[in-house]
XYZ file of C-alpha atoms in Angstrom:
784
model
C 0.000 0.000 0.000
C 1.064 3.619 -0.508
C -0.308 7.038 0.469
C -3.402 6.337 -1.593
C -4.617 4.769 1.662
C -4.168 8.111 3.440
C -6.342 11.171 2.825
C -4.307 14.320 3.417
C -6.157 17.429 4.546
C -5.054 21.052 4.490
C -3.760 23.257 7.311
C -4.661 26.568 8.974
C -6.623 29.223 7.088
C -7.205 32.260 9.347
C -3.554 32.878 10.194
C -2.581 32.373 6.558
C -5.047 35.076 5.512
C -3.769 37.391 8.229
C -0.289 36.950 6.781
C -1.814 38.130 3.490
C -3.182 41.281 5.110
C -6.488 40.295 6.726
C -7.004 42.817 9.564
C -7.077 41.352 13.061
C -10.694 40.943 14.128
C -12.148 41.016 10.621
C -14.238 38.032 9.657
C -12.029 35.831 7.373
C -15.105 34.603 5.497
C -15.734 38.134 4.215
C -12.754 37.729 1.910
C -14.624 34.981 0.042
C -16.541 37.789 -1.667
C -14.187 40.783 -1.367
C -10.799 39.127 -2.078
C -11.543 35.655 -3.460
C -8.267 35.461 -5.386
C -6.284 35.698 -2.141
C -8.356 32.975 -0.485
C -7.951 30.684 -3.498
C -4.223 31.347 -3.631
C -3.795 30.177 -0.023
C -5.870 27.050 -0.664
C -3.965 26.310 -3.882
C -0.715 26.293 -1.915
C -2.156 23.499 0.192
C -3.196 21.553 -2.905
C 0.300 21.937 -4.321
C 1.705 20.724 -0.992
C -0.284 17.506 -1.316
C -3.736 18.089 0.192
C -6.406 15.729 -1.126
C -9.202 17.646 0.601
C -9.320 21.402 1.151
C -11.697 23.068 3.583
C -13.769 26.027 2.460
C -13.115 29.330 4.221
C -16.509 29.101 5.970
C -15.646 28.052 9.531
C -17.511 31.014 11.067
C -20.039 31.665 8.300
C -23.125 31.403 10.496
C -25.936 33.918 10.909
C -24.661 35.280 14.234
C -21.162 36.048 13.008
C -22.283 37.164 9.555
C -24.715 39.701 10.982
C -21.972 42.252 11.560
C -20.347 42.136 8.131
C -23.314 43.049 5.935
C -23.323 39.783 3.991
C -25.697 36.836 4.044
C -24.721 33.317 5.031
C -25.526 32.170 1.519
C -23.154 34.744 -0.015
C -20.287 33.835 2.315
C -20.719 30.080 1.902
C -21.206 30.182 -1.852
C -18.145 32.410 -2.152
C -16.159 30.007 0.011
C -17.042 27.023 -2.179
C -16.156 28.979 -5.342
C -12.755 29.905 -3.907
C -11.964 26.296 -3.030
C -13.149 25.078 -6.429
C -10.849 27.568 -8.126
C -7.927 26.398 -5.973
C -8.556 22.745 -6.870
C -8.965 23.399 -10.605
C -6.575 21.302 -12.642
C -5.807 18.819 -9.846
C -7.502 15.447 -10.222
C -9.307 14.030 -7.218
C -9.037 17.047 -4.907
C -12.295 17.412 -2.982
C -13.874 20.516 -1.495
C -15.185 20.177 2.061
C -17.783 22.589 3.403
C -16.230 23.676 6.708
C -18.664 24.273 9.597
C -17.505 25.488 12.999
C -19.313 26.224 16.272
C -21.932 28.950 16.521
C -20.009 30.711 19.281
C -22.972 30.338 21.651
C -23.712 27.803 24.373
C -26.656 25.478 23.979
C -29.221 24.999 26.715
C -29.101 24.166 29.576
C -25.629 25.738 29.864
C -26.489 28.686 27.624
C -29.454 30.351 25.973
C -29.334 28.717 22.526
C -32.118 26.184 22.009
C -31.520 22.948 20.122
C -34.017 23.792 17.379
C -32.452 27.198 16.772
C -28.954 25.704 16.650
C -30.185 23.098 14.177
C -31.606 25.847 11.953
C -28.334 27.789 12.043
C -26.483 24.739 10.727
C -29.249 23.849 8.259
C -28.814 27.256 6.630
C -25.084 26.688 6.154
C -25.566 23.162 4.832
C -28.206 24.254 2.337
C -25.939 26.996 0.999
C -22.981 24.630 0.730
C -24.936 21.921 -1.055
C -26.332 24.435 -3.544
C -22.849 25.825 -4.174
C -21.477 22.365 -4.966
C -19.408 21.172 -1.997
C -18.231 17.540 -2.160
C -18.514 16.727 1.526
C -19.272 18.359 4.884
C -16.796 18.742 7.749
C -18.049 19.814 11.178
C -15.046 20.727 13.296
C -13.654 22.253 16.496
C -16.714 21.386 18.568
C -16.441 21.046 22.337
C -20.166 20.624 23.024
C -21.666 17.272 22.013
C -25.153 18.794 21.929
C -24.024 21.382 19.374
C -22.239 18.712 17.360
C -25.434 16.630 17.300
C -27.449 19.606 16.041
C -24.928 20.173 13.254
C -24.736 16.496 12.251
C -28.507 16.145 12.134
C -28.759 19.316 10.034
C -26.162 17.905 7.635
C -27.723 14.434 7.412
C -31.293 15.667 7.032
C -30.550 18.364 4.453
C -27.956 16.757 2.200
C -26.754 13.451 0.820
C -23.074 14.412 1.194
C -20.587 12.492 3.341
C -20.292 14.011 6.814
C -17.033 14.134 8.786
C -16.958 15.321 12.379
C -14.098 16.344 14.665
C -14.111 17.657 18.212
C -11.425 19.502 20.098
C -10.030 17.782 23.180
C -7.756 18.959 25.960
C -4.858 17.152 27.613
C -7.314 15.857 30.238
C -8.829 13.564 27.611
C -12.060 15.564 27.583
C -13.355 18.543 25.676
C -13.720 21.964 27.294
C -17.273 20.969 28.237
C -16.344 17.555 29.619
C -17.195 15.276 26.664
C -15.282 11.978 26.710
C -13.748 10.193 23.728
C -16.140 7.279 24.186
C -19.200 9.533 24.328
C -18.159 11.288 21.133
C -17.536 7.981 19.380
C -20.760 6.251 20.451
C -22.910 9.287 19.658
C -21.436 10.216 16.292
C -21.036 6.648 15.070
C -24.687 6.106 15.924
C -25.742 9.241 14.063
C -24.107 7.877 10.921
C -21.143 10.189 10.306
C -18.704 8.841 7.737
C -15.521 9.652 9.674
C -14.718 11.203 13.038
C -11.812 12.310 15.141
C -9.952 15.294 16.552
C -8.781 18.715 15.529
C -7.207 21.750 17.210
C -6.197 22.309 20.881
C -3.308 19.829 20.998
C -0.259 18.962 18.948
C 0.148 15.638 17.125
C 2.142 13.978 19.898
C -0.473 14.872 22.526
C -3.337 13.602 20.361
C -1.922 10.118 19.763
C -3.180 8.579 23.054
C -6.673 9.905 22.289
C -6.520 8.364 18.807
C -5.595 5.041 20.366
C -8.590 5.206 22.691
C -10.956 6.315 19.926
C -10.059 3.259 17.882
C -11.458 1.018 20.637
C -14.883 2.703 20.378
C -15.535 2.869 16.619
C -14.681 1.145 13.348
C -15.163 4.331 11.301
C -12.224 6.068 9.573
C -10.388 8.283 12.055
C -9.441 11.932 11.471
C -6.451 13.656 13.088
C -5.918 17.374 12.415
C -3.688 18.712 15.228
C -2.143 22.085 15.887
C 1.521 22.836 15.272
C 2.183 22.147 18.932
C 1.341 24.878 21.438
C 1.507 28.654 20.885
C 3.799 31.128 22.592
C 1.471 33.968 23.673
C 4.243 36.532 23.426
C 5.008 35.840 19.765
C 2.032 33.869 18.502
C 4.463 31.268 17.157
C 3.801 27.539 17.624
C 6.493 25.410 19.157
C 7.225 22.623 16.660
C 8.683 22.668 13.178
C 7.154 21.125 10.046
C 9.568 18.198 10.331
C 8.680 17.572 13.979
C 4.977 17.846 13.178
C 5.257 15.372 10.319
C 7.292 12.899 12.362
C 4.690 12.841 15.135
C 1.746 12.757 12.726
C 3.260 9.823 10.845
C 2.636 7.618 13.906
C -1.141 8.133 13.687
C -1.803 5.640 10.833
C -0.458 2.793 12.961
C -3.239 3.651 15.428
C -5.891 3.515 12.726
C -6.028 7.135 11.535
C -6.381 7.491 7.785
C -7.456 11.135 7.355
C -4.695 13.525 8.440
C -3.954 17.234 8.263
C -3.100 20.309 10.285
C -4.967 22.934 12.268
C -3.801 26.111 14.021
C -0.231 27.148 13.272
C 0.238 24.769 10.355
C 1.144 26.039 6.894
C 1.693 24.471 3.452
C 5.208 23.605 4.635
C 3.695 21.440 7.394
C 1.396 19.680 4.929
C 4.245 19.122 2.467
C 6.369 17.587 5.230
C 3.431 15.422 6.285
C 2.905 14.242 2.703
C 6.533 13.120 2.531
C 6.440 11.429 5.937
C 3.206 9.594 5.085
C 4.329 8.456 1.641
C 4.554 4.819 2.696
C 2.093 4.890 5.600
C -0.501 2.162 5.905
C -3.397 2.757 8.290
C -4.059 -0.049 10.742
C -7.344 -1.818 10.214
C -10.218 -0.553 12.372
C -11.202 -2.564 15.411
C -13.318 -5.521 14.304
C -15.522 -5.351 17.375
C -15.322 -1.910 18.965
C -16.635 -1.439 22.467
C -20.393 -1.068 22.663
C -22.636 0.705 25.117
C -24.646 3.871 25.653
C -23.690 7.287 26.934
C -24.550 10.789 27.964
C -22.187 13.628 27.121
C -19.741 12.872 29.926
C -20.411 9.276 31.038
C -20.240 6.059 29.012
C -21.904 2.887 30.225
C -20.196 0.110 28.309
C -22.007 -3.168 27.732
C -19.263 -5.122 29.461
C -21.109 -6.771 32.340
C -24.237 -6.369 34.406
C -25.506 -2.797 34.225
C -28.428 -1.585 36.341
C -31.287 0.346 34.730
C -33.165 2.430 37.296
C -36.948 2.049 37.012
C -38.254 4.868 39.208
C -38.993 7.512 36.547
C -42.296 5.916 35.688
C -45.856 6.918 36.664
C -47.228 3.385 36.894
C -48.698 2.930 40.369
C -47.178 6.175 41.654
C -49.781 8.818 42.481
C -47.245 11.492 43.438
C -45.349 10.961 40.183
C -48.581 11.200 38.198
C -49.371 14.449 39.997
C -45.948 15.808 39.103
C -46.534 14.999 35.430
C -49.927 16.685 35.372
C -48.597 19.775 37.157
C -45.401 19.936 35.078
C -43.288 19.553 38.243
C -40.089 18.633 36.424
C -37.900 19.120 39.496
C -39.742 16.295 41.275
C -39.021 13.998 38.327
C -35.392 15.076 38.128
C -34.923 14.364 41.822
C -35.990 10.749 41.178
C -33.144 10.558 38.692
C -30.661 12.049 41.134
C -31.677 9.545 43.816
C -31.133 6.599 41.486
C -27.774 7.896 40.311
C -26.675 8.199 43.938
C -27.883 4.653 44.615
C -25.679 3.198 41.880
C -27.828 2.975 38.752
C -25.910 2.861 35.469
C -28.796 3.894 33.178
C -32.135 5.600 33.867
C -35.397 4.465 32.319
C -37.627 7.453 31.445
C -41.371 6.875 31.097
C -43.751 9.857 31.201
C -46.795 8.300 29.581
C -50.088 9.272 31.209
C -53.613 9.436 29.689
C -54.513 12.943 28.605
C -50.901 14.169 28.729
C -48.980 15.534 25.748
C -46.406 12.758 26.012
C -44.023 13.950 23.242
C -43.786 17.429 24.781
C -43.309 16.037 28.295
C -40.711 13.518 27.110
C -38.684 16.241 25.432
C -38.911 18.470 28.498
C -38.033 15.659 30.901
C -35.064 14.403 28.893
C -33.678 17.936 28.637
C -34.067 18.540 32.380
C -32.613 15.167 33.396
C -29.498 15.743 31.319
C -28.913 18.994 33.189
C -28.876 17.204 36.546
C -27.568 13.655 36.018
C -24.738 12.234 33.949
C -26.159 8.761 33.360
C -27.331 7.513 29.956
C -31.096 7.392 29.473
C -33.529 4.760 28.237
C -36.472 6.354 26.406
C -39.476 4.260 27.446
C -42.673 4.744 25.464
C -45.090 3.003 23.123
C -45.664 6.262 21.220
C -43.216 6.734 18.305
C -43.742 10.511 18.493
C -42.707 10.575 22.142
C -39.703 8.365 21.377
C -38.519 10.714 18.641
C -39.131 13.777 20.804
C -36.802 12.345 23.441
C -34.170 11.100 20.995
C -34.124 14.411 19.132
C -32.793 16.368 22.094
C -30.870 13.598 23.834
C -27.176 14.440 24.008
C -25.576 11.037 23.714
C -26.538 7.513 22.703
C -29.759 6.286 24.297
C -31.705 3.041 24.548
C -35.257 2.876 23.226
C -37.637 0.749 25.284
C -39.173 -0.804 23.290
C -40.339 -2.728 20.224
C -41.931 -6.157 19.940
C -42.536 -8.762 17.272
C -45.426 -6.903 15.629
C -44.456 -5.710 12.151
C -46.196 -2.343 12.522
C -44.284 -1.645 15.737
C -40.947 -2.663 14.204
C -41.636 -0.524 11.134
C -42.504 2.514 13.258
C -39.720 2.424 15.848
C -36.647 0.770 14.328
C -36.075 3.563 11.762
C -36.016 6.063 14.650
C -33.390 4.003 16.465
C -31.312 3.847 13.288
C -31.616 7.569 12.586
C -30.600 8.677 16.077
C -28.128 5.864 16.730
C -29.992 4.366 19.693
C -29.880 0.832 21.030
C -33.269 -0.889 21.156
C -35.013 -3.250 23.556
C -37.085 -5.958 21.879
C -39.922 -7.530 23.881
C -40.572 -11.238 23.269
C -44.229 -10.791 22.397
C -46.283 -10.174 19.259
C -49.892 -9.982 18.088
C -50.479 -13.375 19.725
C -49.287 -12.178 23.103
C -46.441 -13.651 25.177
C -45.445 -17.211 24.284
C -45.843 -19.553 27.227
C -42.637 -21.457 26.493
C -39.076 -20.239 26.123
C -38.748 -21.439 22.501
C -41.544 -19.153 21.371
C -39.890 -16.154 22.994
C -36.537 -16.926 21.384
C -38.259 -17.171 17.979
C -39.674 -13.657 18.427
C -36.262 -12.409 19.561
C -34.763 -13.785 16.339
C -37.455 -12.014 14.308
C -36.687 -8.716 16.067
C -32.954 -9.174 15.470
C -33.469 -9.827 11.763
C -35.658 -6.730 11.422
C -33.111 -4.574 13.248
C -30.240 -5.805 11.079
C -32.294 -5.163 7.948
C -32.848 -1.609 9.179
C -29.096 -1.085 9.617
C -28.979 -1.364 13.419
C -25.872 -3.302 14.500
C -26.320 -6.524 16.442
C -24.608 -5.154 19.538
C -27.352 -2.508 19.828
C -30.175 -5.071 19.950
C -31.215 -5.949 23.515
C -33.870 -8.569 24.224
C -36.400 -8.559 27.061
C -37.662 -12.118 27.607
C -40.384 -10.687 29.881
C -40.852 -11.248 33.591
C -44.329 -12.489 34.526
C -45.782 -12.352 38.038
C -44.863 -15.537 39.876
C -47.902 -15.324 42.150
C -50.176 -15.807 39.126
C -47.996 -17.841 36.723
C -45.478 -19.676 38.831
C -44.107 -21.895 36.062
C -43.271 -18.859 33.911
C -40.303 -17.861 36.082
C -38.406 -20.906 34.850
C -39.469 -20.288 31.228
C -38.168 -16.729 31.400
C -34.806 -17.907 32.719
C -34.534 -20.539 29.977
C -35.334 -17.871 27.389
C -32.672 -15.532 28.772
C -30.043 -18.276 28.569
C -31.037 -19.244 25.018
C -31.069 -15.644 23.733
C -27.603 -15.157 25.179
C -26.103 -18.430 23.989
C -27.933 -19.079 20.703
C -28.435 -15.539 19.388
C -25.468 -13.869 21.090
C -27.589 -10.918 22.238
C -27.614 -8.967 25.470
C -30.679 -9.290 27.650
C -32.961 -7.016 29.642
C -35.584 -7.862 32.285
C -38.019 -5.828 34.341
C -37.084 -7.842 37.417
C -39.473 -6.291 39.938
C -42.546 -7.682 38.122
C -41.708 -11.149 39.443
C -42.879 -10.387 43.003
C -45.986 -8.334 42.355
C -48.833 -9.228 44.718
C -46.688 -11.086 47.245
C -45.680 -10.104 50.800
C -42.010 -9.397 51.511
C -41.500 -8.801 47.800
C -37.818 -8.046 48.140
C -36.992 -11.663 48.963
C -38.521 -12.944 45.727
C -37.085 -10.084 43.655
C -33.515 -10.571 44.867
C -33.599 -14.350 44.443
C -34.968 -14.091 40.909
C -32.473 -11.358 40.034
C -29.558 -13.551 41.113
C -30.827 -16.510 39.090
C -31.418 -14.292 36.065
C -27.895 -12.842 36.167
C -26.411 -16.352 36.231
C -28.672 -17.253 33.295
C -27.201 -14.336 31.305
C -29.125 -11.209 32.268
C -27.083 -8.110 31.383
C -29.400 -5.192 32.097
C -31.805 -5.656 35.014
C -34.457 -2.948 35.316
C -34.828 -2.543 39.088
C -35.263 -0.050 41.902
C -31.654 0.863 42.783
C -32.833 2.463 46.032
C -33.330 -1.056 47.432
C -30.030 -1.965 49.078
C -30.615 -5.719 48.875
C -31.068 -5.503 45.102
C -27.854 -3.558 44.606
C -26.028 -5.852 47.058
C -27.011 -8.832 44.905
C -25.624 -7.115 41.805
C -22.386 -6.259 43.624
C -21.950 -9.865 44.753
C -22.628 -11.236 41.272
C -20.046 -8.923 39.736
C -17.420 -10.348 42.074
C -18.343 -13.993 41.532
C -18.543 -13.616 37.748
C -15.167 -11.891 37.539
C -16.572 -8.557 36.326
C -15.406 -6.751 39.458
C -11.650 -7.264 39.201
C -9.992 -7.888 42.559
C -13.374 -7.182 44.218
C -12.517 -3.481 44.245
C -16.081 -2.183 43.824
C -17.430 -4.686 46.330
C -14.852 -3.712 48.926
C -15.638 -0.037 48.470
C -19.335 -0.746 48.893
C -18.908 -2.729 52.077
C -15.755 -1.124 53.464
C -17.455 0.290 56.542
C -20.405 -1.742 57.840
C -23.261 -3.582 56.243
C -25.632 -0.872 57.326
C -23.564 1.781 55.607
C -22.757 -0.339 52.576
C -25.287 0.820 50.058
C -25.535 4.550 49.401
C -28.970 5.689 50.454
C -30.322 8.391 48.200
C -31.716 11.420 49.958
C -35.125 12.803 49.209
C -35.709 16.474 48.639
C -36.865 16.860 52.248
C -33.571 15.489 53.582
C -31.235 17.241 51.141
C -29.067 20.081 52.372
C -28.750 23.392 50.559
C -25.189 22.529 49.599
C -26.246 19.189 48.123
C -29.010 20.845 46.101
C -26.485 23.282 44.638
C -23.990 20.503 43.917
C -26.645 18.663 41.916
C -27.834 21.738 40.028
C -31.378 21.564 41.452
C -32.706 25.104 41.245
C -36.143 24.524 42.724
C -34.731 22.611 45.696
C -32.094 25.321 46.215
C -34.762 28.030 46.252
C -36.925 26.111 48.737
C -34.002 25.376 51.041
C -32.835 28.989 50.864
C -36.293 30.160 51.917
C -36.188 27.669 54.775
C -32.761 28.932 55.882
C -34.019 32.529 55.875
C -36.434 31.604 58.642
C -33.444 31.096 60.925
C -30.802 33.607 59.749
C -30.564 36.883 57.862
C -29.874 37.275 54.157
C -26.153 37.947 54.264
C -25.616 35.079 56.687
C -27.301 32.714 54.243
C -25.096 34.024 51.444
C -21.848 33.903 53.415
C -22.441 30.747 55.445
C -24.402 28.579 53.016
C -24.496 29.698 49.377
C -20.901 30.771 48.858
C -19.348 27.851 50.815
C -21.465 25.456 48.742
C -20.140 26.980 45.530
C -16.624 26.814 46.938
C -17.012 23.077 47.527
C -18.247 22.657 43.972
C -15.239 24.618 42.754
C -12.852 22.445 44.748
C -14.293 19.319 43.152
C -13.948 20.925 39.742
C -10.284 21.752 40.342
C -9.619 18.158 41.451
C -11.183 16.812 38.252
C -14.024 15.105 40.129
C -16.627 17.085 38.168
C -16.445 19.013 34.921
C -17.506 22.342 33.472
C -21.182 21.464 32.849
C -21.610 20.429 36.500
C -19.853 23.592 37.654
C -22.190 25.737 35.585
C -25.291 23.826 36.646
C -24.322 24.301 40.275
C -23.790 28.008 39.696
C -27.198 28.285 38.039
C -28.827 26.462 40.956
C -27.164 28.858 43.395
C -28.686 31.685 41.361
C -32.123 30.420 42.394
C -31.060 30.883 46.009
C -29.749 34.387 45.366
C -33.032 35.280 43.665
C -34.966 34.271 46.793
C -32.723 36.528 48.855
C -32.959 39.433 46.406
C -36.753 39.164 46.326
C -36.961 39.182 50.097
C -34.717 42.260 50.396
C -36.587 44.083 47.636
C -39.909 43.309 49.299
C -38.927 45.284 52.376
C -37.253 48.056 50.344
C -33.661 47.114 51.044
C -30.666 47.382 48.741
C -29.947 44.568 46.319
C -27.389 42.003 47.440
C -24.222 42.251 45.388
C -20.641 41.368 46.168
C -19.433 44.074 43.772
C -19.180 45.003 40.085
C -16.954 43.248 37.562
C -16.376 44.129 33.897
C -15.899 41.293 31.421
C -14.854 41.824 27.806
C -13.320 39.931 24.909
C -10.642 42.274 23.578
C -10.625 44.134 20.271
C -10.199 41.917 17.236
C -11.363 38.744 18.972
C -14.875 37.434 18.307
C -14.680 34.348 20.550
C -16.698 34.682 23.716
C -17.798 31.267 24.974
C -15.136 31.282 27.701
C -16.132 34.791 28.781
C -19.793 33.814 28.870
C -19.053 30.840 31.104
C -17.103 33.062 33.489
C -20.038 35.490 33.556
C -22.507 32.774 34.576
C -20.294 31.582 37.408
C -19.491 35.073 38.706
C -23.120 36.174 38.626
C -24.099 33.166 40.638
C -21.416 33.867 43.194
C -23.318 37.101 43.810
C -21.317 39.608 41.729
C -22.810 42.147 39.327
C -21.234 41.534 35.918
C -21.066 44.238 33.257
C -20.561 42.205 30.082
C -19.205 44.408 27.296
C -19.292 41.560 24.766
C -16.621 40.734 22.208
C -14.319 42.764 19.950
C -14.303 45.541 22.575
C -12.012 48.567 22.026
C -9.711 49.589 24.926
C -11.421 52.965 25.296
C -14.801 51.305 25.921
C -13.332 49.237 28.738
C -11.684 52.313 30.290
C -14.790 54.524 30.018
C -17.028 51.876 31.579
C -14.620 51.092 34.391
C -14.412 54.773 35.357
C -18.106 55.521 34.956
C -19.236 52.505 37.002
C -16.311 52.685 39.438
C -15.480 49.037 38.790
C -12.663 47.571 40.874
C -12.120 44.367 38.870
C -11.864 44.025 35.079
C -11.697 40.663 33.308
C -10.279 40.462 29.778
C -10.432 37.458 27.440
C -8.541 36.542 24.258
C -8.572 33.237 22.425
C -6.421 34.068 19.411
C -2.656 34.495 19.491
C -3.095 37.461 17.179
C -5.281 39.378 19.648
C -3.232 39.152 22.829
C -1.600 42.376 21.707
C -5.033 44.008 21.987
C -5.232 42.690 25.522
C -1.901 44.328 26.314
C -3.145 47.604 24.793
C -6.309 47.486 26.917
C -4.306 46.911 30.089
C -1.984 49.771 29.202
C -4.970 52.055 28.583
C -6.479 51.201 31.969
C -3.187 51.931 33.731
C -2.711 55.196 31.854
C -6.212 56.365 32.772
C -5.304 56.331 36.445
C -8.367 54.296 37.359
C -7.649 52.131 40.388
C -8.725 48.607 39.460
C -7.329 45.115 39.332
C -7.175 43.248 36.028
C -7.549 39.519 35.472
C -6.990 37.885 32.088
C -7.776 34.493 30.605
C -7.964 32.568 27.371
C -6.612 29.442 25.778
C -3.501 31.107 24.376
C -2.426 32.787 27.619
C -0.047 31.625 30.318
C 0.514 32.950 33.818
C 3.959 34.239 32.868
C 2.669 36.112 29.842
C -0.198 37.589 31.843
C 2.387 39.112 34.166
C 4.434 40.365 31.190
C 1.523 42.375 29.785
C 0.729 43.933 33.148
C -2.247 41.891 34.384
C -2.690 41.453 38.111
C -4.118 37.953 37.835
C -4.252 35.060 35.416
C -7.441 32.938 35.513
C -7.136 29.573 33.810
C -10.858 28.829 34.204
C -14.179 30.085 35.611
C -13.474 28.769 39.099
C -10.209 30.726 39.325
C -12.072 33.840 38.153
C -14.400 33.464 41.134
C -11.443 32.968 43.475
C -9.839 36.160 42.156
C -13.100 38.071 42.549
C -13.331 36.998 46.183
C -9.745 38.103 46.753
C -10.340 41.529 45.216
C -13.943 42.267 46.160
C -14.623 39.969 49.106
């Protein structure tokens, strides 16, 4: 084999255009229509260096960023495709990829951008690119899996072009928003992208371990488009040479990567060196059987042993739950999810079906709310295809659908949804004739479901079979038939199995005894995914014991942790809302609980005491866990938003009696002139506001004089400046110099991906904040 097995991509675009005279801060995509020859000339240099695919200059060509340049998205995208086409003219086989980057806004629940609006933003770009004649679509530099899903769905539903997707990971092995490699792989593979991988943030050497992990999760072609090492903020120069870049990148094919290129800091010289280094490269074959499982954005539950599905989000037989559904009390439902996560569930079943209820709307609302509070993967449980799709549409990850059965009309209605959204599916061993009374009949239906799923394009590993648990008090002999069916499905069909275990004991006294005994027998028969109440310690104890005896719990580590103290303390007992402390409510991002507990605390202490002794310490504990890597940015922001509910209770109470609003002080935040990236600044704003500070957000691309005028007029004692681009840190230095020259007495903190603590000191900043938590720490130091 030769390099025909490798697809070589291009390198950086924005910095190349700046070298050609693009003013700092001007939208690069504008040049597609004002200076197309220059854009094409840069792209042609990449083609001449060996690129097989060149990206259009459309990374930021969305409606939000285009609004300020007086051009439409369609003009910018069409111009970008024309430029790339001109660059590729005369070179056989060079393809033009429509390049789509992030919107620059955070999706709900972390931000204010709704899923449907994000989808429409990407749909507009895709439609323009398809009309202009792009050969394929590349969605890149995403850190939010929800935003990536919106973009992929927009691409798949509005074009027939191949779709490639890359996310940007940090050295921690997660994206900025906490997405894991496994979660990216399971979600995007399920959605049907044609290739996936990494771009930006890290250099080629740092990305190699992530490539190795990615290969275990997917058999799709892998993409690697790293930076030229890391930038020096003082000079904007990256720290490795073309030869060093190529040498490191040449190791990626051995790990399975077949689509390679460069991102920030790379030039045609880097691509030329890579082409030479990859001349004889042969990509390793993809994993024959990649790991399977389901996931949320930050947690993967692999199908590698017994995994517990929590059954408590279900209105059947639960009057209080039914009341919550009718009243739209989503916080009550979310708390049931939190309790089960605490008790050790691996997946949460979500059933919101109730007569007279708009089930699709409630499913969508519940799934969205649950994802804001718990990390566990979800199982969408409904007999209504519209409700199933409503949940899958907004679910950020790979879900399970519960369920289908052997009826053709059910298979035809639900399986295409599972295929489209990449979900696993539970198949019930029943059909129009009901539930077979013997195990052979159930296995025959399971085989029929498997065949239908495979015909629909759903892989075998995503087909789960429920052999059905019947009530032993009414049909005693059926317990044995169910166990025989479970064993046969596992051994003869090679499928994973699911059972609603608790049904076995319905109508009997001391139900737990029957449930636990049946559960143990079922696990030894081959049950993989028991649907149970994880709040029952005996049930979870039985699972823990089985995992040891079956060898799934290596060296009994999980078992020892569970029973390290005493039997009474062994199983974590989930706390109800009535027992939860204010700090716990904040930690879990439960706004309604936080508000109620704040009101309760105000009956015993004054407003400032609640702020200083309860709210702020709770946020500090959250911040400590974030710094230790125990939680990630989404959890930090959810906790901050929950604390906001507590602050609102306090503000309302003070306002009611005519008092002054509670504020810890004013802080200015601004992204400096020439820089249009503001996600990091927006995250800092959310956290600071919920620590009780008043934030004056000046936005992005802010001139130094605006910062100075506002700081003096509002008498602000702390100013926060952000820059993401190496080319705009000079603007940050100019802003700091202007503040010092004005004589205004304030402290200045700076942050951004390209900054270091040393460089922050060089340009005259008082503090360097590497993340939102450090910004809050600095604010406390300066303002109290």
